[in-house]
Amino acid sequence: MMHRTPMLTLAGLSLIPLFSISTFAWTQEKETYYQHPDETLMTPFRDQVPIVFVTPNQPTWKTLSQFWNETTEEVIDPSTGEKVQRRVVQIKVPLGLTQAPPVPVENPMTVQKWILGKKLYYDPILSTDNTVSCASCHDPTKGFADARRTSVGIGGQLGPINAPTVFNSAYNKLQFWDGRAVSLEDQAQGPVGNPLEMFGGKADPWDEAVARLRAHPEYVRMFKAVFGTLPTRDAAAKAIATYERTVLLGNSLHDRAEAKMRQRVIEEESGKFELTVADYAAALQDEFARKGPALKDLGLDPEKDAGRINEIAQRLLNGRNLFFNKARCANCHSGDTFSDGEFHNLGVGVDAQGNLPPSEVGRFARLPLGHKNPQLYGAFKTPGLRGLLHTAPYMHTGTEKTLEEVIDFYDRGGNANPYLSEKMRDIAAEQAYLKARAAGVPVDPQVKTFGPARRPVIPLQLRLTPQEKADLILFLKALNGDPPDPIITDPNKFPTVKW
């Protein structure tokens, strides 16, 4: 027998049923947090404009002329069963990003929702003193970060951590440096509830934030049209996430060299998919011809350096080979966004003795009881590497000001501490140290040991030469990518739609 579970409402609360086979459980959500939609308030189906992503491996990708492309589709209106023709926006996912950003089934993307989310992203209405918006710390003119070591919130308060970029954040497995948010929708709710960032002195900041939105006729109209409800915390988070999901960065010089390589191998029928100097040279030749942004990224003059293409191509190939081999970067910086999405302890933030202060616990603090993993003590998320030239300073503390400083940090193996990631350690040297100590042989007094067992932790030194460091940095600069489309970065640029 199938039991029908009723939906109840009571004094401003929506009661959402969660049931198992034999029991019923109920969770109560504030009316300001969530409301069930009234479809009669929403923009009619035929006027809703869906957003779809088109990836480089889809046949239609090459036919799209720009990032934001409007076309039409013929679909069945689920409320009437009639065929309707309506507009649709196709997002041309930048070269190098082979997958479409994942979109939660409960938050389908439409242009109307995207417009609402973009407005909220740039509006300081969600902060106590109406001075701080999402864009204050994630500014498109500063690489969707803020170019500061740590961010400034309401009342000029200084936050404890470096603002991560929104570039390609749609691909993150978890959000924030410590992974405490499971999605963009989850992340979008955090700053409003943070007294150092956007809201202070309120028992429930989101109650006040939603009240402000409901006092704003334009927002009330837009929320009803998109969600069929008054403004709510759930709906605001979904709208902001919809906008952020389109902040994509790719089409780097390296991506174009890889595309040249794939085309060359297909034409040669060699089956040997390996980058060569000629592939980088071909991509550089095109960049010099169009006087593209990668020239500035690489520090090249469009006129004076045109005769150095082969030399620069060789250095780029050297840097790429270092990245994937001797420099060990790809151990953590892998995939389309050059991030494994995992968490690693690099020793960032340790004191002179190698101890981690409470503020540097990282991912470990977010693990629930029963799942605490000591190897994640002091571990923070691997950031992606696209757009590096726009997102300095680096590390979650913002302590490394330049790419040169970052490479020097890794070259010495990070900072020794009890929980330094195995990927950063010289395991063979540690074993040799233990063997020598057990045999009574004098050991290096500079080696840091930790805990009652005096366990040695020896960072793995890469021993890169100055030229290798320079070539590696040149390769990292070649990952920077073309600037995002103005429809993403211009706060005042919006498409026209029916509401």
CSV table of C-alpha atoms in Angstrom, one decimal:
chain,number,residue,atom,x,y,z
A,1,MET,CA,0.0,0.0,0.0
A,2,MET,CA,1.4,3.4,-0.9
A,3,HIS,CA,1.1,6.1,1.7
A,4,ARG,CA,0.6,9.7,0.6
A,5,THR,CA,2.6,12.1,2.8
A,6,PRO,CA,0.8,15.5,3.3
A,7,MET,CA,2.4,18.9,3.0
A,8,LEU,CA,1.6,21.0,6.0
A,9,THR,CA,2.0,24.7,6.7
A,10,LEU,CA,1.9,26.2,10.2
A,11,ALA,CA,2.3,29.8,11.3
A,12,GLY,CA,4.9,30.9,8.8
A,13,LEU,CA,6.7,27.5,8.8
A,14,SER,CA,6.8,25.2,5.8
A,15,LEU,CA,7.0,21.6,7.1
A,16,ILE,CA,8.9,19.4,4.7
A,17,PRO,CA,8.3,15.7,5.1
A,18,LEU,CA,11.2,13.2,5.1
A,19,PHE,CA,10.1,9.7,5.4
A,20,SER,CA,11.4,6.1,5.6
A,21,ILE,CA,9.4,2.9,5.2
A,22,SER,CA,8.0,2.8,8.7
A,23,THR,CA,8.4,6.3,10.2
A,24,PHE,CA,7.7,9.9,9.3
A,25,ALA,CA,10.2,12.6,10.2
A,26,TRP,CA,9.6,16.3,9.8
A,27,THR,CA,12.0,19.2,9.4
A,28,GLN,CA,10.9,22.8,9.9
A,29,GLU,CA,12.2,25.6,7.7
A,30,LYS,CA,11.6,29.3,8.3
A,31,GLU,CA,9.3,31.0,5.9
A,32,THR,CA,12.2,33.3,5.1
A,33,TYR,CA,14.4,30.3,4.3
A,34,TYR,CA,12.2,28.4,1.9
A,35,GLN,CA,8.7,28.6,0.3
A,36,HIS,CA,7.1,26.2,-2.1
A,37,PRO,CA,6.6,27.8,-5.5
A,38,ASP,CA,3.3,29.2,-6.8
A,39,GLU,CA,3.6,28.4,-10.5
A,40,THR,CA,0.9,31.0,-11.3
A,41,LEU,CA,3.3,33.7,-10.3
A,42,MET,CA,6.2,32.5,-12.4
A,43,THR,CA,7.2,33.5,-15.9
A,44,PRO,CA,5.2,31.4,-18.4
A,45,PHE,CA,7.1,28.3,-19.7
A,46,ARG,CA,7.3,29.7,-23.3
A,47,ASP,CA,9.0,32.9,-22.0
A,48,GLN,CA,11.5,31.2,-19.8
A,49,VAL,CA,15.0,31.2,-21.5
A,50,PRO,CA,17.0,28.1,-20.5
A,51,ILE,CA,20.8,28.2,-20.4
A,52,VAL,CA,22.7,25.2,-21.7
A,53,PHE,CA,26.5,24.6,-21.8
A,54,VAL,CA,28.1,23.4,-25.1
A,55,THR,CA,31.5,21.8,-24.6
A,56,PRO,CA,34.4,21.6,-27.0
A,57,ASN,CA,33.8,17.9,-27.7
A,58,GLN,CA,30.3,18.6,-29.0
A,59,PRO,CA,29.8,19.1,-32.8
A,60,THR,CA,27.9,22.4,-32.4
A,61,TRP,CA,30.8,24.0,-30.3
A,62,LYS,CA,32.7,25.1,-33.4
A,63,THR,CA,29.6,26.7,-34.9
A,64,LEU,CA,29.2,29.1,-31.9
A,65,SER,CA,30.7,32.5,-32.6
A,66,GLN,CA,31.0,33.7,-29.1
A,67,PHE,CA,30.6,32.8,-25.4
A,68,TRP,CA,26.9,33.8,-25.1
A,69,ASN,CA,24.8,32.6,-28.0
A,70,GLU,CA,21.1,33.1,-28.4
A,71,THR,CA,19.0,30.7,-30.5
A,72,THR,CA,15.6,29.0,-30.4
A,73,GLU,CA,14.2,25.6,-29.5
A,74,GLU,CA,10.9,23.8,-30.1
A,75,VAL,CA,9.7,22.0,-26.9
A,76,ILE,CA,6.6,20.7,-25.3
A,77,ASP,CA,5.1,23.0,-22.6
A,78,PRO,CA,4.5,20.6,-19.7
A,79,SER,CA,1.5,22.6,-18.4
A,80,THR,CA,-0.4,22.5,-21.7
A,81,GLY,CA,1.1,19.7,-23.8
A,82,GLU,CA,1.5,22.1,-26.7
A,83,LYS,CA,4.5,22.6,-28.8
A,84,VAL,CA,6.1,26.0,-28.3
A,85,GLN,CA,9.1,27.8,-29.7
A,86,ARG,CA,11.2,29.7,-27.2
A,87,ARG,CA,14.6,31.3,-26.8
A,88,VAL,CA,17.6,29.4,-25.4
A,89,VAL,CA,21.1,30.6,-24.6
A,90,GLN,CA,24.0,28.4,-25.4
A,91,ILE,CA,27.2,29.0,-23.4
A,92,LYS,CA,30.3,28.1,-25.4
A,93,VAL,CA,32.5,26.5,-22.7
A,94,PRO,CA,36.0,27.8,-23.2
A,95,LEU,CA,38.6,25.5,-24.8
A,96,GLY,CA,40.4,23.4,-22.2
A,97,LEU,CA,37.3,22.8,-20.1
A,98,THR,CA,36.1,19.5,-21.5
A,99,GLN,CA,33.1,19.0,-19.3
A,100,ALA,CA,30.1,21.2,-18.7
A,101,PRO,CA,29.8,22.6,-15.2
A,102,PRO,CA,27.5,20.3,-13.1
A,103,VAL,CA,24.1,21.8,-12.5
A,104,PRO,CA,21.9,20.5,-9.6
A,105,VAL,CA,18.6,19.1,-10.8
A,106,GLU,CA,16.8,21.4,-8.2
A,107,ASN,CA,18.4,24.5,-9.7
A,108,PRO,CA,18.0,24.5,-13.5
A,109,MET,CA,19.5,27.5,-15.2
A,110,THR,CA,17.5,30.2,-17.0
A,111,VAL,CA,18.5,33.6,-18.1
A,112,GLN,CA,15.9,35.2,-15.8
A,113,LYS,CA,17.4,33.4,-12.8
A,114,TRP,CA,20.9,34.3,-14.0
A,115,ILE,CA,20.0,38.0,-14.2
A,116,LEU,CA,18.6,37.9,-10.7
A,117,GLY,CA,21.7,36.2,-9.4
A,118,LYS,CA,24.0,38.6,-11.1
A,119,LYS,CA,22.1,41.6,-9.6
A,120,LEU,CA,22.4,40.1,-6.2
A,121,TYR,CA,26.1,39.3,-6.7
A,122,TYR,CA,26.9,43.0,-7.2
A,123,ASP,CA,24.4,44.5,-4.8
A,124,PRO,CA,25.6,45.4,-1.3
A,125,ILE,CA,22.0,45.1,0.0
A,126,LEU,CA,23.0,41.8,1.6
A,127,SER,CA,25.4,43.4,4.0
A,128,THR,CA,24.7,45.1,7.3
A,129,ASP,CA,25.9,48.6,6.3
A,130,ASN,CA,25.1,48.3,2.6
A,131,THR,CA,28.8,48.5,1.7
A,132,VAL,CA,29.8,44.9,0.9
A,133,SER,CA,28.6,42.7,-1.9
A,134,CYS,CA,29.9,39.3,-3.2
A,135,ALA,CA,31.9,41.3,-5.8
A,136,SER,CA,33.7,43.2,-3.0
A,137,CYS,CA,35.9,40.2,-2.4
A,138,HIS,CA,35.3,38.5,-5.7
A,139,ASP,CA,35.8,41.4,-8.1
A,140,PRO,CA,35.9,40.7,-11.9
A,141,THR,CA,38.5,43.4,-12.4
A,142,LYS,CA,40.7,41.6,-9.9
A,143,GLY,CA,40.4,38.0,-11.2
A,144,PHE,CA,37.2,37.5,-9.3
A,145,ALA,CA,39.2,37.8,-6.1
A,146,ASP,CA,40.3,41.0,-4.4
A,147,ALA,CA,44.2,41.2,-4.8
A,148,ARG,CA,44.5,41.4,-1.0
A,149,ARG,CA,46.3,39.1,1.4
A,150,THR,CA,43.1,38.7,3.3
A,151,SER,CA,39.7,40.3,2.6
A,152,VAL,CA,38.0,43.3,4.2
A,153,GLY,CA,34.4,43.0,5.3
A,154,ILE,CA,31.8,45.2,6.9
A,155,GLY,CA,33.2,48.0,9.1
A,156,GLY,CA,36.6,47.6,7.6
A,157,GLN,CA,37.1,44.3,9.5
A,158,LEU,CA,40.0,42.2,8.2
A,159,GLY,CA,39.2,38.6,7.5
A,160,PRO,CA,41.5,35.7,8.3
A,161,ILE,CA,41.9,34.2,4.8
A,162,ASN,CA,42.7,35.0,1.2
A,163,ALA,CA,39.6,35.3,-1.1
A,164,PRO,CA,39.6,32.4,-3.6
A,165,THR,CA,38.7,33.2,-7.1
A,166,VAL,CA,35.3,32.4,-8.6
A,167,PHE,CA,36.9,31.4,-11.9
A,168,ASN,CA,35.8,27.8,-12.7
A,169,SER,CA,34.5,27.4,-9.1
A,170,ALA,CA,31.6,25.5,-10.7
A,171,TYR,CA,33.9,22.5,-11.1
A,172,ASN,CA,35.0,22.4,-7.4
A,173,LYS,CA,34.0,19.3,-5.6
A,174,LEU,CA,33.7,21.4,-2.4
A,175,GLN,CA,33.8,25.1,-1.8
A,176,PHE,CA,35.9,27.3,0.5
A,177,TRP,CA,39.5,26.6,1.3
A,178,ASP,CA,38.4,24.1,4.0
A,179,GLY,CA,35.7,22.5,1.9
A,180,ARG,CA,32.9,23.3,4.3
A,181,ALA,CA,30.3,24.0,1.5
A,182,VAL,CA,29.1,21.2,-0.8
A,183,SER,CA,28.0,23.4,-3.7
A,184,LEU,CA,27.9,26.9,-5.1
A,185,GLU,CA,24.4,27.2,-3.6
A,186,ASP,CA,25.8,26.2,-0.2
A,187,GLN,CA,28.7,28.6,-0.5
A,188,ALA,CA,26.6,31.5,-1.5
A,189,GLN,CA,24.9,31.5,1.9
A,190,GLY,CA,28.1,31.7,4.0
A,191,PRO,CA,29.3,35.3,3.7
A,192,VAL,CA,25.9,36.8,4.7
A,193,GLY,CA,26.0,34.8,7.9
A,194,ASN,CA,29.6,35.8,8.7
A,195,PRO,CA,29.9,38.8,11.1
A,196,LEU,CA,33.4,39.6,9.6
A,197,GLU,CA,32.1,39.6,6.0
A,198,MET,CA,28.6,40.9,5.4
A,199,PHE,CA,26.4,40.8,8.4
A,200,GLY,CA,27.0,41.5,12.1
A,201,GLY,CA,25.0,42.0,15.3
A,202,LYS,CA,22.0,39.9,14.2
A,203,ALA,CA,20.7,36.7,15.7
A,204,ASP,CA,19.8,35.5,12.2
A,205,PRO,CA,21.4,37.6,9.5
A,206,TRP,CA,19.4,35.9,6.7
A,207,ASP,CA,16.1,37.0,8.3
A,208,GLU,CA,17.3,40.6,8.0
A,209,ALA,CA,18.7,40.1,4.5
A,210,VAL,CA,15.5,38.5,3.2
A,211,ALA,CA,13.4,41.3,4.9
A,212,ARG,CA,15.5,43.9,2.9
A,213,LEU,CA,14.9,42.0,-0.3
A,214,ARG,CA,11.2,41.8,0.4
A,215,ALA,CA,11.1,45.6,0.9
A,216,HIS,CA,12.5,46.1,-2.5
A,217,PRO,CA,9.7,45.9,-5.1
A,218,GLU,CA,11.9,45.1,-8.0
A,219,TYR,CA,13.4,42.1,-6.2
A,220,VAL,CA,10.0,40.9,-5.1
A,221,ARG,CA,8.9,41.0,-8.7
A,222,MET,CA,11.9,39.1,-9.9
A,223,PHE,CA,11.8,36.4,-7.3
A,224,LYS,CA,8.1,35.7,-8.0
A,225,ALA,CA,8.8,35.5,-11.7
A,226,VAL,CA,11.8,33.1,-11.3
A,227,PHE,CA,10.8,31.1,-8.3
A,228,GLY,CA,7.1,31.7,-7.7
A,229,THR,CA,7.8,32.9,-4.2
A,230,LEU,CA,8.8,36.0,-2.2
A,231,PRO,CA,12.5,36.4,-1.8
A,232,THR,CA,14.0,33.6,0.4
A,233,ARG,CA,17.4,32.4,1.5
A,234,ASP,CA,17.1,29.2,-0.6
A,235,ALA,CA,16.1,31.2,-3.8
A,236,ALA,CA,18.8,33.9,-3.3
A,237,ALA,CA,21.5,31.2,-3.0
A,238,LYS,CA,20.2,29.4,-6.1
A,239,ALA,CA,20.2,32.6,-8.1
A,240,ILE,CA,23.7,33.7,-7.1
A,241,ALA,CA,25.0,30.2,-7.8
A,242,THR,CA,23.4,30.3,-11.3
A,243,TYR,CA,25.4,33.4,-12.2
A,244,GLU,CA,28.7,32.1,-10.6
A,245,ARG,CA,28.3,28.8,-12.6
A,246,THR,CA,29.0,30.8,-15.8
A,247,VAL,CA,32.2,32.4,-14.6
A,248,LEU,CA,34.4,30.2,-16.8
A,249,LEU,CA,38.0,30.7,-17.8
A,250,GLY,CA,39.9,28.8,-20.5
A,251,ASN,CA,41.2,29.1,-24.0
A,252,SER,CA,44.8,29.6,-22.8
A,253,LEU,CA,47.8,29.5,-25.1
A,254,HIS,CA,48.6,26.0,-23.7
A,255,ASP,CA,45.0,24.9,-24.6
A,256,ARG,CA,45.5,26.1,-28.1
A,257,ALA,CA,48.8,24.3,-28.4
A,258,GLU,CA,47.2,21.1,-27.3
A,259,ALA,CA,44.4,21.6,-29.9
A,260,LYS,CA,47.1,22.1,-32.5
A,261,MET,CA,48.8,18.9,-31.4
A,262,ARG,CA,45.6,16.9,-31.6
A,263,GLN,CA,44.9,18.1,-35.1
A,264,ARG,CA,48.5,17.4,-36.2
A,265,VAL,CA,48.4,13.9,-34.9
A,266,ILE,CA,45.1,13.2,-36.6
A,267,GLU,CA,46.5,14.4,-39.9
A,268,GLU,CA,49.7,12.5,-39.5
A,269,GLU,CA,47.8,9.4,-38.3
A,270,SER,CA,50.7,8.7,-36.0
A,271,GLY,CA,48.6,8.1,-32.8
A,272,LYS,CA,51.3,9.8,-30.8
A,273,PHE,CA,49.5,12.5,-28.8
A,274,GLU,CA,52.5,14.3,-27.4
A,275,LEU,CA,53.1,18.1,-27.4
A,276,THR,CA,56.1,19.3,-29.3
A,277,VAL,CA,57.9,22.6,-29.8
A,278,ALA,CA,56.1,22.9,-33.2
A,279,ASP,CA,52.7,22.8,-31.4
A,280,TYR,CA,53.6,25.6,-29.1
A,281,ALA,CA,55.2,27.6,-31.9
A,282,ALA,CA,52.0,27.3,-34.0
A,283,ALA,CA,49.9,28.6,-31.1
A,284,LEU,CA,52.4,31.4,-30.5
A,285,GLN,CA,52.3,32.3,-34.3
A,286,ASP,CA,48.5,32.7,-34.1
A,287,GLU,CA,48.8,34.8,-30.9
A,288,PHE,CA,51.4,37.2,-32.5
A,289,ALA,CA,49.1,37.5,-35.5
A,290,ARG,CA,46.1,38.5,-33.5
A,291,LYS,CA,48.2,40.4,-30.9
A,292,GLY,CA,46.3,38.4,-28.2
A,293,PRO,CA,46.3,38.7,-24.4
A,294,ALA,CA,48.7,35.8,-24.0
A,295,LEU,CA,51.6,37.9,-25.3
A,296,LYS,CA,51.1,40.3,-22.3
A,297,ASP,CA,50.8,37.3,-20.0
A,298,LEU,CA,54.1,36.0,-21.2
A,299,GLY,CA,55.8,39.4,-21.1
A,300,LEU,CA,56.3,39.5,-24.9
A,301,ASP,CA,56.3,42.5,-27.2
A,302,PRO,CA,54.1,41.9,-30.3
A,303,GLU,CA,56.8,43.5,-32.5
A,304,LYS,CA,60.1,42.9,-30.9
A,305,ASP,CA,59.6,39.3,-29.9
A,306,ALA,CA,58.0,38.0,-33.1
A,307,GLY,CA,61.3,36.5,-34.2
A,308,ARG,CA,61.8,34.5,-30.9
A,309,ILE,CA,58.8,32.2,-31.4
A,310,ASN,CA,60.8,28.9,-31.6
A,311,GLU,CA,62.9,29.9,-28.5
A,312,ILE,CA,59.8,30.7,-26.5
A,313,ALA,CA,58.1,27.6,-27.7
A,314,GLN,CA,61.0,25.5,-26.5
A,315,ARG,CA,60.9,27.1,-23.1
A,316,LEU,CA,57.1,26.5,-22.8
A,317,LEU,CA,57.7,22.8,-23.6
A,318,ASN,CA,60.5,22.6,-21.0
A,319,GLY,CA,58.2,24.2,-18.5
A,320,ARG,CA,55.4,21.8,-19.3
A,321,ASN,CA,57.7,18.8,-18.9
A,322,LEU,CA,58.9,20.2,-15.5
A,323,PHE,CA,55.3,20.6,-14.4
A,324,PHE,CA,54.4,17.0,-15.1
A,325,ASN,CA,57.7,15.5,-14.0
A,326,LYS,CA,60.6,17.0,-11.9
A,327,ALA,CA,58.6,19.8,-10.3
A,328,ARG,CA,55.8,17.4,-9.4
A,329,CYS,CA,53.1,20.0,-9.8
A,330,ALA,CA,50.7,17.6,-11.5
A,331,ASN,CA,50.6,15.4,-8.4
A,332,CYS,CA,47.9,17.8,-7.1
A,333,HIS,CA,47.3,20.2,-10.0
A,334,SER,CA,45.5,18.0,-12.5
A,335,GLY,CA,42.5,17.9,-14.7
A,336,ASP,CA,40.8,20.6,-16.7
A,337,THR,CA,41.1,23.3,-14.0
A,338,PHE,CA,44.5,22.0,-12.8
A,339,SER,CA,43.2,21.0,-9.4
A,340,ASP,CA,42.6,17.5,-7.9
A,341,GLY,CA,39.9,19.1,-5.7
A,342,GLU,CA,41.5,17.5,-2.7
A,343,PHE,CA,43.1,18.9,0.5
A,344,HIS,CA,46.8,18.9,1.3
A,345,ASN,CA,49.0,20.1,4.1
A,346,LEU,CA,51.9,22.2,2.6
A,347,GLY,CA,53.0,23.7,5.9
A,348,VAL,CA,51.5,27.1,5.0
A,349,GLY,CA,51.0,29.1,8.2
A,350,VAL,CA,53.3,27.0,10.6
A,351,ASP,CA,55.4,28.8,13.1
A,352,ALA,CA,59.2,28.5,13.3
A,353,GLN,CA,59.0,25.3,15.3
A,354,GLY,CA,56.7,23.7,12.7
A,355,ASN,CA,53.6,23.9,14.8
A,356,LEU,CA,50.2,24.7,13.4
A,357,PRO,CA,48.1,27.4,15.2
A,358,PRO,CA,44.4,26.7,15.7
A,359,SER,CA,43.6,29.0,12.8
A,360,GLU,CA,45.4,26.7,10.4
A,361,VAL,CA,43.6,23.4,11.2
A,362,GLY,CA,41.9,23.5,7.7
A,363,ARG,CA,40.0,20.6,6.4
A,364,PHE,CA,40.4,18.5,9.6
A,365,ALA,CA,38.1,20.9,11.5
A,366,ARG,CA,35.3,20.3,9.0
A,367,LEU,CA,35.3,16.6,9.2
A,368,PRO,CA,32.5,15.1,11.3
A,369,LEU,CA,33.2,13.0,14.3
A,370,GLY,CA,33.8,9.4,13.3
A,371,HIS,CA,35.5,10.6,10.1
A,372,LYS,CA,38.5,12.6,11.6
A,373,ASN,CA,41.6,12.0,9.5
A,374,PRO,CA,44.8,13.3,11.1
A,375,GLN,CA,46.4,13.4,7.7
A,376,LEU,CA,44.1,16.3,6.9
A,377,TYR,CA,45.2,18.4,9.8
A,378,GLY,CA,46.3,21.7,8.4
A,379,ALA,CA,45.2,20.6,4.9
A,380,PHE,CA,43.6,23.1,2.5
A,381,LYS,CA,42.1,22.8,-0.9
A,382,THR,CA,44.2,22.6,-4.1
A,383,PRO,CA,43.4,25.8,-6.1
A,384,GLY,CA,43.1,25.7,-9.8
A,385,LEU,CA,45.8,27.3,-11.9
A,386,ARG,CA,43.9,29.0,-14.6
A,387,GLY,CA,44.0,32.8,-14.2
A,388,LEU,CA,47.0,32.9,-11.9
A,389,LEU,CA,48.2,36.2,-13.2
A,390,HIS,CA,44.9,37.8,-12.1
A,391,THR,CA,44.6,36.2,-8.6
A,392,ALA,CA,47.8,37.1,-6.7
A,393,PRO,CA,48.7,36.9,-3.8
A,394,TYR,CA,48.8,33.1,-3.4
A,395,MET,CA,48.1,30.4,-0.9
A,396,HIS,CA,45.1,30.5,1.5
A,397,THR,CA,47.1,32.9,3.7
A,398,GLY,CA,48.0,35.2,0.8
A,399,THR,CA,51.6,35.1,2.0
A,400,GLU,CA,53.3,34.4,-1.4
A,401,LYS,CA,53.1,37.6,-3.4
A,402,THR,CA,54.5,36.3,-6.7
A,403,LEU,CA,54.7,33.2,-8.8
A,404,GLU,CA,58.4,33.3,-8.2
A,405,GLU,CA,57.8,33.1,-4.4
A,406,VAL,CA,55.4,30.2,-4.9
A,407,ILE,CA,57.9,28.2,-6.9
A,408,ASP,CA,60.6,28.9,-4.3
A,409,PHE,CA,58.2,27.6,-1.6
A,410,TYR,CA,57.6,24.3,-3.5
A,411,ASP,CA,61.3,24.1,-4.4
A,412,ARG,CA,62.2,23.8,-0.7
A,413,GLY,CA,59.4,21.3,-0.1
A,414,GLY,CA,57.0,23.5,1.8
A,415,ASN,CA,57.4,23.8,5.6
A,416,ALA,CA,58.0,20.9,7.9
A,417,ASN,CA,55.2,20.1,10.4
A,418,PRO,CA,53.8,16.9,11.9
A,419,TYR,CA,51.1,16.6,9.2
A,420,LEU,CA,53.0,17.6,6.1
A,421,SER,CA,51.5,15.8,3.1
A,422,GLU,CA,53.4,12.7,1.9
A,423,LYS,CA,53.4,14.3,-1.5
A,424,MET,CA,55.6,17.0,-0.1
A,425,ARG,CA,58.0,14.8,1.9
A,426,ASP,CA,61.2,13.0,1.2
A,427,ILE,CA,60.1,9.6,2.4
A,428,ALA,CA,63.4,7.9,1.6
A,429,ALA,CA,65.4,10.5,3.6
A,430,GLU,CA,63.0,10.0,6.5
A,431,GLN,CA,63.5,6.3,6.5
A,432,ALA,CA,67.3,6.7,6.3
A,433,TYR,CA,67.1,9.1,9.2
A,434,LEU,CA,65.2,6.5,11.3
A,435,LYS,CA,67.6,3.7,10.4
A,436,ALA,CA,70.6,5.8,11.3
A,437,ARG,CA,69.1,6.9,14.6
A,438,ALA,CA,68.2,3.3,15.5
A,439,ALA,CA,71.8,2.3,14.8
A,440,GLY,CA,73.2,5.0,16.9
A,441,VAL,CA,74.7,6.9,14.0
A,442,PRO,CA,74.7,10.7,14.2
A,443,VAL,CA,71.8,12.3,12.4
A,444,ASP,CA,71.3,15.7,10.8
A,445,PRO,CA,70.4,18.1,13.7
A,446,GLN,CA,68.5,20.4,11.2
A,447,VAL,CA,65.8,17.7,10.7
A,448,LYS,CA,62.6,18.5,12.5
A,449,THR,CA,61.1,15.7,14.6
A,450,PHE,CA,57.6,15.7,16.1
A,451,GLY,CA,55.6,13.9,18.8
A,452,PRO,CA,56.6,11.4,21.5
A,453,ALA,CA,58.2,9.1,18.9
A,454,ARG,CA,60.2,12.1,17.5
A,455,ARG,CA,59.1,11.2,14.0
A,456,PRO,CA,61.2,13.0,11.4
A,457,VAL,CA,59.5,15.1,8.7
A,458,ILE,CA,61.8,16.0,5.8
A,459,PRO,CA,60.4,18.2,3.0
A,460,LEU,CA,61.3,17.0,-0.5
A,461,GLN,CA,63.5,19.6,-2.2
A,462,LEU,CA,63.0,19.8,-5.9
A,463,ARG,CA,66.4,21.4,-6.6
A,464,LEU,CA,65.2,23.3,-9.6
A,465,THR,CA,67.8,25.4,-11.4
A,466,PRO,CA,67.1,29.2,-12.0
A,467,GLN,CA,66.4,28.4,-15.7
A,468,GLU,CA,64.0,25.6,-14.8
A,469,LYS,CA,62.2,27.9,-12.4
A,470,ALA,CA,61.9,30.5,-15.1
A,471,ASP,CA,60.6,28.0,-17.7
A,472,LEU,CA,58.1,26.5,-15.2
A,473,ILE,CA,56.7,30.0,-14.5
A,474,LEU,CA,56.5,30.8,-18.2
A,475,PHE,CA,54.4,27.6,-18.6
A,476,LEU,CA,52.1,28.7,-15.7
A,477,LYS,CA,51.6,32.0,-17.3
A,478,ALA,CA,50.6,30.2,-20.5
A,479,LEU,CA,47.7,28.7,-18.5
A,480,ASN,CA,46.2,32.2,-17.8
A,481,GLY,CA,43.5,32.1,-20.5
A,482,ASP,CA,41.5,34.7,-22.4
A,483,PRO,CA,39.5,37.3,-20.4
A,484,PRO,CA,35.9,36.3,-19.7
A,485,ASP,CA,33.1,37.7,-21.9
A,486,PRO,CA,31.9,41.2,-20.8
A,487,ILE,CA,28.5,39.8,-20.2
A,488,ILE,CA,30.0,38.0,-17.2
A,489,THR,CA,32.4,40.8,-16.0
A,490,ASP,CA,30.4,44.0,-16.6
A,491,PRO,CA,28.1,44.6,-13.7
A,492,ASN,CA,25.8,46.7,-15.9
A,493,LYS,CA,25.5,44.4,-18.9
A,494,PHE,CA,22.3,42.2,-19.0
A,495,PRO,CA,20.5,40.4,-21.7
A,496,THR,CA,16.9,41.3,-22.5
A,497,VAL,CA,14.1,38.8,-21.5
A,498,LYS,CA,10.4,38.7,-20.7
A,499,TRP,CA,9.5,38.4,-17.0
